Coordinates of C-alpha atoms in Angstrom, one line a residue:
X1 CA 0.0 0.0 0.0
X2 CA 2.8 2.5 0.8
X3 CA 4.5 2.1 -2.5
X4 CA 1.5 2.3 -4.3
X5 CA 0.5 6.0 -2.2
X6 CA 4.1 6.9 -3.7
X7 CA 3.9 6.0 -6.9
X8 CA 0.3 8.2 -7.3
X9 CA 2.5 10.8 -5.8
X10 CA 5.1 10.3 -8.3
X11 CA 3.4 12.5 -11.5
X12 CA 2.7 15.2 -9.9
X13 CA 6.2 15.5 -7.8
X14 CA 7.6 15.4 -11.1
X15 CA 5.6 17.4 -12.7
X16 CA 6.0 20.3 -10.0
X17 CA 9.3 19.6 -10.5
X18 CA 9.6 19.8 -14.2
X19 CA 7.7 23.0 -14.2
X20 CA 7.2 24.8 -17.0
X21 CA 7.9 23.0 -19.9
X22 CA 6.5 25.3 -21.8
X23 CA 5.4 29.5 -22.4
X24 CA 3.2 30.6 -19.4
X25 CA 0.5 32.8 -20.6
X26 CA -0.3 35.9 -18.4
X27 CA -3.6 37.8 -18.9
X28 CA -3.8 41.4 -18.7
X29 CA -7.6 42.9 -18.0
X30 CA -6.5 46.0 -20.1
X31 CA -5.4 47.3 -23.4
X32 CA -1.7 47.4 -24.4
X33 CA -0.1 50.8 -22.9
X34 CA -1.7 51.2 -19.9
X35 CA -0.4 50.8 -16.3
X36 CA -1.3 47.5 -15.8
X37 CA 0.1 46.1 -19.7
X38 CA 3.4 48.4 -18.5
X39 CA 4.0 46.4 -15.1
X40 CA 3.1 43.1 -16.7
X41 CA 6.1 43.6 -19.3
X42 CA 8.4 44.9 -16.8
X43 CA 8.0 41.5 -15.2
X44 CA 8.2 39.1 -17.9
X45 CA 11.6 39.2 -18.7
X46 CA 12.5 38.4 -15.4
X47 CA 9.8 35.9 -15.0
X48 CA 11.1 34.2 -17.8
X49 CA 14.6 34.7 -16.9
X50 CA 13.8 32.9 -13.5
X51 CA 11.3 30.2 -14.9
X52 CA 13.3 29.3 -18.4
X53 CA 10.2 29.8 -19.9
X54 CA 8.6 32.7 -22.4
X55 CA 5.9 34.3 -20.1
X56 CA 3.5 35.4 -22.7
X57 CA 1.2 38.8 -22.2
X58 CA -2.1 38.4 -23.3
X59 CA -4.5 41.4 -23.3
X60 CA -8.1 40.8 -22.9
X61 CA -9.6 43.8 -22.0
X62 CA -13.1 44.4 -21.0
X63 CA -15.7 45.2 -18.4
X64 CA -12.6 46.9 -15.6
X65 CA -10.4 43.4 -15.8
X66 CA -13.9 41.1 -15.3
X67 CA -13.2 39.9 -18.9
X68 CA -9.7 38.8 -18.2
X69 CA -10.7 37.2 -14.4
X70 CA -13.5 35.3 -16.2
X71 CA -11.3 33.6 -18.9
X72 CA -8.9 32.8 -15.8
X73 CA -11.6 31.0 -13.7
X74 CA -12.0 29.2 -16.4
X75 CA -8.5 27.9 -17.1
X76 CA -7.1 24.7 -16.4
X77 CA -5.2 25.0 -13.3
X78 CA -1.9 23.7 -14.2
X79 CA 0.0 27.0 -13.7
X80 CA 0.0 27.9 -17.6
X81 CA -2.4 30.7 -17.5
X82 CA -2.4 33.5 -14.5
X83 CA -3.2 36.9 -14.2
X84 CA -2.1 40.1 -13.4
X85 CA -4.5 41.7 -11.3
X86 CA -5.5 44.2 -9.1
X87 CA -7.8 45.8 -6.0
X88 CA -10.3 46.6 -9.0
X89 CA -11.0 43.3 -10.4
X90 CA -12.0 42.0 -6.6
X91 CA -14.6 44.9 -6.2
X92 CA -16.2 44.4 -9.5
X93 CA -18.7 41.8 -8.7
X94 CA -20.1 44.0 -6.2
X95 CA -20.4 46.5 -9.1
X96 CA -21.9 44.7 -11.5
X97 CA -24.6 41.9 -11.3
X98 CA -23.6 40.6 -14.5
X99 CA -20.2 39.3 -12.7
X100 CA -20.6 36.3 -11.3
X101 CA -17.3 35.5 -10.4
X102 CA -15.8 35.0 -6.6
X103 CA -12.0 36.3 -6.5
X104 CA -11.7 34.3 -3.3
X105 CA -13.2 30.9 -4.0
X106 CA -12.0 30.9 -8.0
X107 CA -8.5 32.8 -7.2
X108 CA -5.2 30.8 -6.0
X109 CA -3.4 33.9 -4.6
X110 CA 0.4 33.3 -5.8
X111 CA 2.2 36.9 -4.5
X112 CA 2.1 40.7 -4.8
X113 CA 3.6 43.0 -7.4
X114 CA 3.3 46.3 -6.4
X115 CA 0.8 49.3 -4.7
X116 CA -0.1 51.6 -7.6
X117 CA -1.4 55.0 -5.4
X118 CA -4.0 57.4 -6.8
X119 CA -4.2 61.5 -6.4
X120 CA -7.0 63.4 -5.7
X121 CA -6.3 66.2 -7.9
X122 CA -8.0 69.7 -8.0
X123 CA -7.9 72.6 -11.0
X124 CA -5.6 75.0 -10.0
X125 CA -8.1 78.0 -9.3
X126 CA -10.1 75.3 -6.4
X127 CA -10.5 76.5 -3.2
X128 CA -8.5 74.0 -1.3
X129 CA -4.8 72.9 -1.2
X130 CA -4.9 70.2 1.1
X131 CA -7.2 67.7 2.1
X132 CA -8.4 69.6 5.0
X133 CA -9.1 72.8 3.3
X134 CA -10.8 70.2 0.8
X135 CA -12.5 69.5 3.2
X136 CA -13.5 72.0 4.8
X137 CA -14.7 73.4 1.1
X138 CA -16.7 70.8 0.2
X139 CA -18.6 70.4 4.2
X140 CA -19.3 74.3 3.7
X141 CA -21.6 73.9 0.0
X142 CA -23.0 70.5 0.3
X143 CA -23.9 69.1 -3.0
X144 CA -21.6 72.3 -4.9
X145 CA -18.3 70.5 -6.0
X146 CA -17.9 67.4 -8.3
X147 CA -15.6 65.0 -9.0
X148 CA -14.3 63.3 -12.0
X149 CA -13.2 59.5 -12.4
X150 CA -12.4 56.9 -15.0
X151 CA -16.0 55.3 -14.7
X152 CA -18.6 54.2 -12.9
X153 CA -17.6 51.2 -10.4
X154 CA -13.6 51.6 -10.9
X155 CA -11.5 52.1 -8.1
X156 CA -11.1 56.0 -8.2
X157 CA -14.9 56.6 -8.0
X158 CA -14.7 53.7 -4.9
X159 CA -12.0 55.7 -3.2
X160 CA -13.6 59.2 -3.5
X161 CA -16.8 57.6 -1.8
X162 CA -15.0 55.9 0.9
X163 CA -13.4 59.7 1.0
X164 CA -16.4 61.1 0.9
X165 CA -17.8 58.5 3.9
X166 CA -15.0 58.7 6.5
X167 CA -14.8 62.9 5.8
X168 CA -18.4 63.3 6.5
X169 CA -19.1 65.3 3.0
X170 CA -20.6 65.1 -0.2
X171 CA -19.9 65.6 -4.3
X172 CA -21.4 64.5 -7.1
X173 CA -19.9 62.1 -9.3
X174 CA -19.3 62.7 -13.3
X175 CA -17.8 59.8 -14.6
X176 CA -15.7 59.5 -17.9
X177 CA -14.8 56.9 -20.7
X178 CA -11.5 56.4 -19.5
X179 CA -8.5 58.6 -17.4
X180 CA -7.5 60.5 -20.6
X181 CA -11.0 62.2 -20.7
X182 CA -11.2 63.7 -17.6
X183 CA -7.8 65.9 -17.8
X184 CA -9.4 68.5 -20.0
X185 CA -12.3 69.3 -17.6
X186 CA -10.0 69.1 -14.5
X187 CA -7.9 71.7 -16.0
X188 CA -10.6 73.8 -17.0
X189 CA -12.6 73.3 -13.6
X190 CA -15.6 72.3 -15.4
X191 CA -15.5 69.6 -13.1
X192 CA -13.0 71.3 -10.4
X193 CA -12.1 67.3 -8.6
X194 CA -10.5 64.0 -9.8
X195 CA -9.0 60.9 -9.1
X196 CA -6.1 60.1 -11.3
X197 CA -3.0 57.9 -11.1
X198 CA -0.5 59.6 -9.4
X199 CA 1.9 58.9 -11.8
X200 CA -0.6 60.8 -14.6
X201 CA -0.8 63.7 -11.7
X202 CA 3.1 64.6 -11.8
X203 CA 3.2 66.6 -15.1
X204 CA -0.1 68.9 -15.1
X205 CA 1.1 69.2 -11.0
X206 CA 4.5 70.5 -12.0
X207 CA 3.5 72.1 -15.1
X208 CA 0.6 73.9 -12.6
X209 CA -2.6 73.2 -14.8
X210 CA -3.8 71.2 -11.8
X211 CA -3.0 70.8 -7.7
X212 CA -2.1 68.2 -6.2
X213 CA -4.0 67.4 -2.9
X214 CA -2.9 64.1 -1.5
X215 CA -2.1 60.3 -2.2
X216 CA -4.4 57.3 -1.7
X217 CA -1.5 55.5 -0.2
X218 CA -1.1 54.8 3.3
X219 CA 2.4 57.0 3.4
X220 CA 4.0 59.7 1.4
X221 CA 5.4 58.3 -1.8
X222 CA 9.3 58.7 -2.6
X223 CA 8.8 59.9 -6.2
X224 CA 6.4 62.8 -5.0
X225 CA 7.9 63.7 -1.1
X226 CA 5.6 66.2 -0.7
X227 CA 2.5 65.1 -1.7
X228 CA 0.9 64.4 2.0
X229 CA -1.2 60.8 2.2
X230 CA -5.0 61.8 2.8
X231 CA -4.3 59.0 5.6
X232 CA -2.5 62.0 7.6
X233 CA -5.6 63.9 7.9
X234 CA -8.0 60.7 7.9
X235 CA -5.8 58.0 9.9
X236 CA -5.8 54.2 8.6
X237 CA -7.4 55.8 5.4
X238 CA -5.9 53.8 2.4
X239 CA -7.2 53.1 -1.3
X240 CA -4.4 52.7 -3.3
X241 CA -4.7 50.1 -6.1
X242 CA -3.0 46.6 -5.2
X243 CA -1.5 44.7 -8.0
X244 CA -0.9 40.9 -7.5
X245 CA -0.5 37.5 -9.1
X246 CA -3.7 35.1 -9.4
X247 CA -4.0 31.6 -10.7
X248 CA -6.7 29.2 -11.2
X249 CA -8.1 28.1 -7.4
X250 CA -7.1 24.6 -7.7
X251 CA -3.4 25.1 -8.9
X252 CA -0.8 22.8 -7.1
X253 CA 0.9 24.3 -3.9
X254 CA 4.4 23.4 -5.9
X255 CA 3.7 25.6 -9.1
X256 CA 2.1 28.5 -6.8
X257 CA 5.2 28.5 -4.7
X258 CA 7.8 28.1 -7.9
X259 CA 6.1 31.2 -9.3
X260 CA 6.0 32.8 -5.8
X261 CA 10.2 32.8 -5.8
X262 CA 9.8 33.8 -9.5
X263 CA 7.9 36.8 -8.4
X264 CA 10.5 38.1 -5.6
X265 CA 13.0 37.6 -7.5
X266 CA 11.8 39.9 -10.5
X267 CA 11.0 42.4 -7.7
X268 CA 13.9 42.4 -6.4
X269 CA 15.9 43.4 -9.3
X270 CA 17.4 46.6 -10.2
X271 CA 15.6 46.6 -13.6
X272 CA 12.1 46.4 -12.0
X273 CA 12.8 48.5 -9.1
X274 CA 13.9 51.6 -11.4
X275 CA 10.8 51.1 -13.7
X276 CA 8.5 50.5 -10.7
X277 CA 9.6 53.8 -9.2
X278 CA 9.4 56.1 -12.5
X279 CA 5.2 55.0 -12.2
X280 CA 5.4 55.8 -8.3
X281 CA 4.2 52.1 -8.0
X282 CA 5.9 50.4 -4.6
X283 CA 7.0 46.7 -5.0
X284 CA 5.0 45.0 -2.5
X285 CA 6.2 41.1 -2.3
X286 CA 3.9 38.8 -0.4
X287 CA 3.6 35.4 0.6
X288 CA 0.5 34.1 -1.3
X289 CA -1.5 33.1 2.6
X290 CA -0.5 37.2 3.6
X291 CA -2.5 37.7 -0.3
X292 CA -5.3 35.5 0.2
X293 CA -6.1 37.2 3.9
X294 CA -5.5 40.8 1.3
X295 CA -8.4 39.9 -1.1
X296 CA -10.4 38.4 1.7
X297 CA -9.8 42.0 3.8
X298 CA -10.2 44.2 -0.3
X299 CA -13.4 41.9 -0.9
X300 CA -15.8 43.0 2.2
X301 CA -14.1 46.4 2.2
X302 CA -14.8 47.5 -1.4
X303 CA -18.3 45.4 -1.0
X304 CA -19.1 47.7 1.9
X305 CA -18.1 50.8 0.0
X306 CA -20.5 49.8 -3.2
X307 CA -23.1 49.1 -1.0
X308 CA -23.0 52.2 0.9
X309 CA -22.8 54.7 -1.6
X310 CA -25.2 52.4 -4.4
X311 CA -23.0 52.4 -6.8
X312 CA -24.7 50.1 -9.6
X313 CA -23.3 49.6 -13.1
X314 CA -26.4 49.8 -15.3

């Protein structure tokens, strides 16, 4: 009986071992050229480099990275097809019924990339240059002010809500086909508030066409010094976007660890490192039980923000 229990041990010992024979496919829930498709070639080299295996990027954009988690929950789990994902893609099926999918049943967690912070960002004639004065501005016209984000449901309009929530005040929400489309009105103060990547704050801030107010980060970033974190004036206030590593749910514990020391590795190089810092993303390596307790913790907390404000994709 013993040798027989080894010998059904013995394929998949080698096969963990083995591991990969061939090009790993990573999906990308966005179009080439965005943040997302940027990080996700930063990494491959060095994926491949570590693995001795091409690490293929495949872009399948649609409905804020639900098309791109669907066709993973679908995927055989034999550690040839992950995704590159991030805090957006685990409140989506609070957003939108159509969703069906469960990040935390249909997800094997494999390790953390990086923290991608957001800005809130005012034109440069607003009231307010912090978040207190913002604050303070929006508390004394109730209902006045708007704010601009990339679309119903995505993670900027979630964090201006949550803002909105722990600061006690209210905006109305415009949103916009996309990041690019909001700049113009920003700028011109047709819509005087947004929430941008930080990294797509920098020029307008330094060129002056908009202010900077704070980060969604927890702390300060070291690209942008003296941008304050909103979490100094609203403490434990964080809603910057995590990007991680996800398999299928039922992918061995041998390939999710092989690509775990894959992952720190790439993060740890110099390459990465300089990349991740020009997009004032933070390399945030993890253990994949510390990212599974992550999207357990992002899950209920995005799921609470949804439900409070009603946000509803129609």
């Amino acid at each position: 009986m013993r040798l027989f229990l080894l010998l059904l041990a013995l394929p998949l010992t080698v096969f963990s071992q083995d591991y990969p024979v061939r090009p790993v496919r990573m999906l990308v829930g966005y179009p080439p050229g965005g943040g997302m498709d940027t990080i996700a070639r930063v990494l491959a080299p060095k994926l491949a480099e570590s693995l001795g295996q091409q690490l293929v990027i495949e872009n399948r954009p649609g409905a804020s990275g639900g098309v791109a988690a669907e066709a993973l929950a679908n995927a055989p789990a034999d550690g040839y097809v992950l995704m590159l994902a991030e805090s957006g893609t685990l409140a989506l099926p609070s957003v939108n019924p159509r969703v069906t999918l469960d990040p935390v049943r249909q997800f094997a967690p494999v390790g953390g990339v990086c923290m991608l912070p957001m800005a809130f960002v005012v034109n440069a004639a607003f009231p307010a240059a912090s978040t207190q004065e913002l604050i303070a501005a929006l508390k004394a016209s109730p209902g006045k002010y708007s704010y601009a984000s990339p679309g119903v449901g995505t993670l900027q309009h979630l964090a201006f809500e949550l803002f909105k929530r722990r600061a006690g005040v209210d905006a109305l929400h415009v949103p916009y086909k996309g990041a690019s489309a909001m700049m113009p009105d920003i700028i011109s103060g047709q819509v005087p508030i947004g929430v941008i990547s930080a990294l797509a704050a920098m020029g307008p801030a330094r060129a002056g066409r908009i202010r900077t107010l704070a980060v969604t980060s927890p702390q300060r970033l070291a690209s942008a010094p003296d941008w304050p974190a909103i979490s100094e004036t609203l403490p434990g206030f964080s809603a910057a976007p995590n990007v991680f590593v996800v398999a299928p749910a039922t992918t061995s514990q041998a390939v999710i660890s092989r690509l775990n020391r894959a992952i720190r590795g790439a993060l740890a190089s110099p390459e990465v490192e300089e990349s991740f810092a020009k997009q004032g993303a933070s390399a945030t390596p993890s253990a994949p039980e510390e990212l599974r307790a992550q999207i357990v913790e992002e899950v209920k907390r995005w799921a609470a923000v949804v439900k409070d404000a009603g946000v509803k994709l129609e």
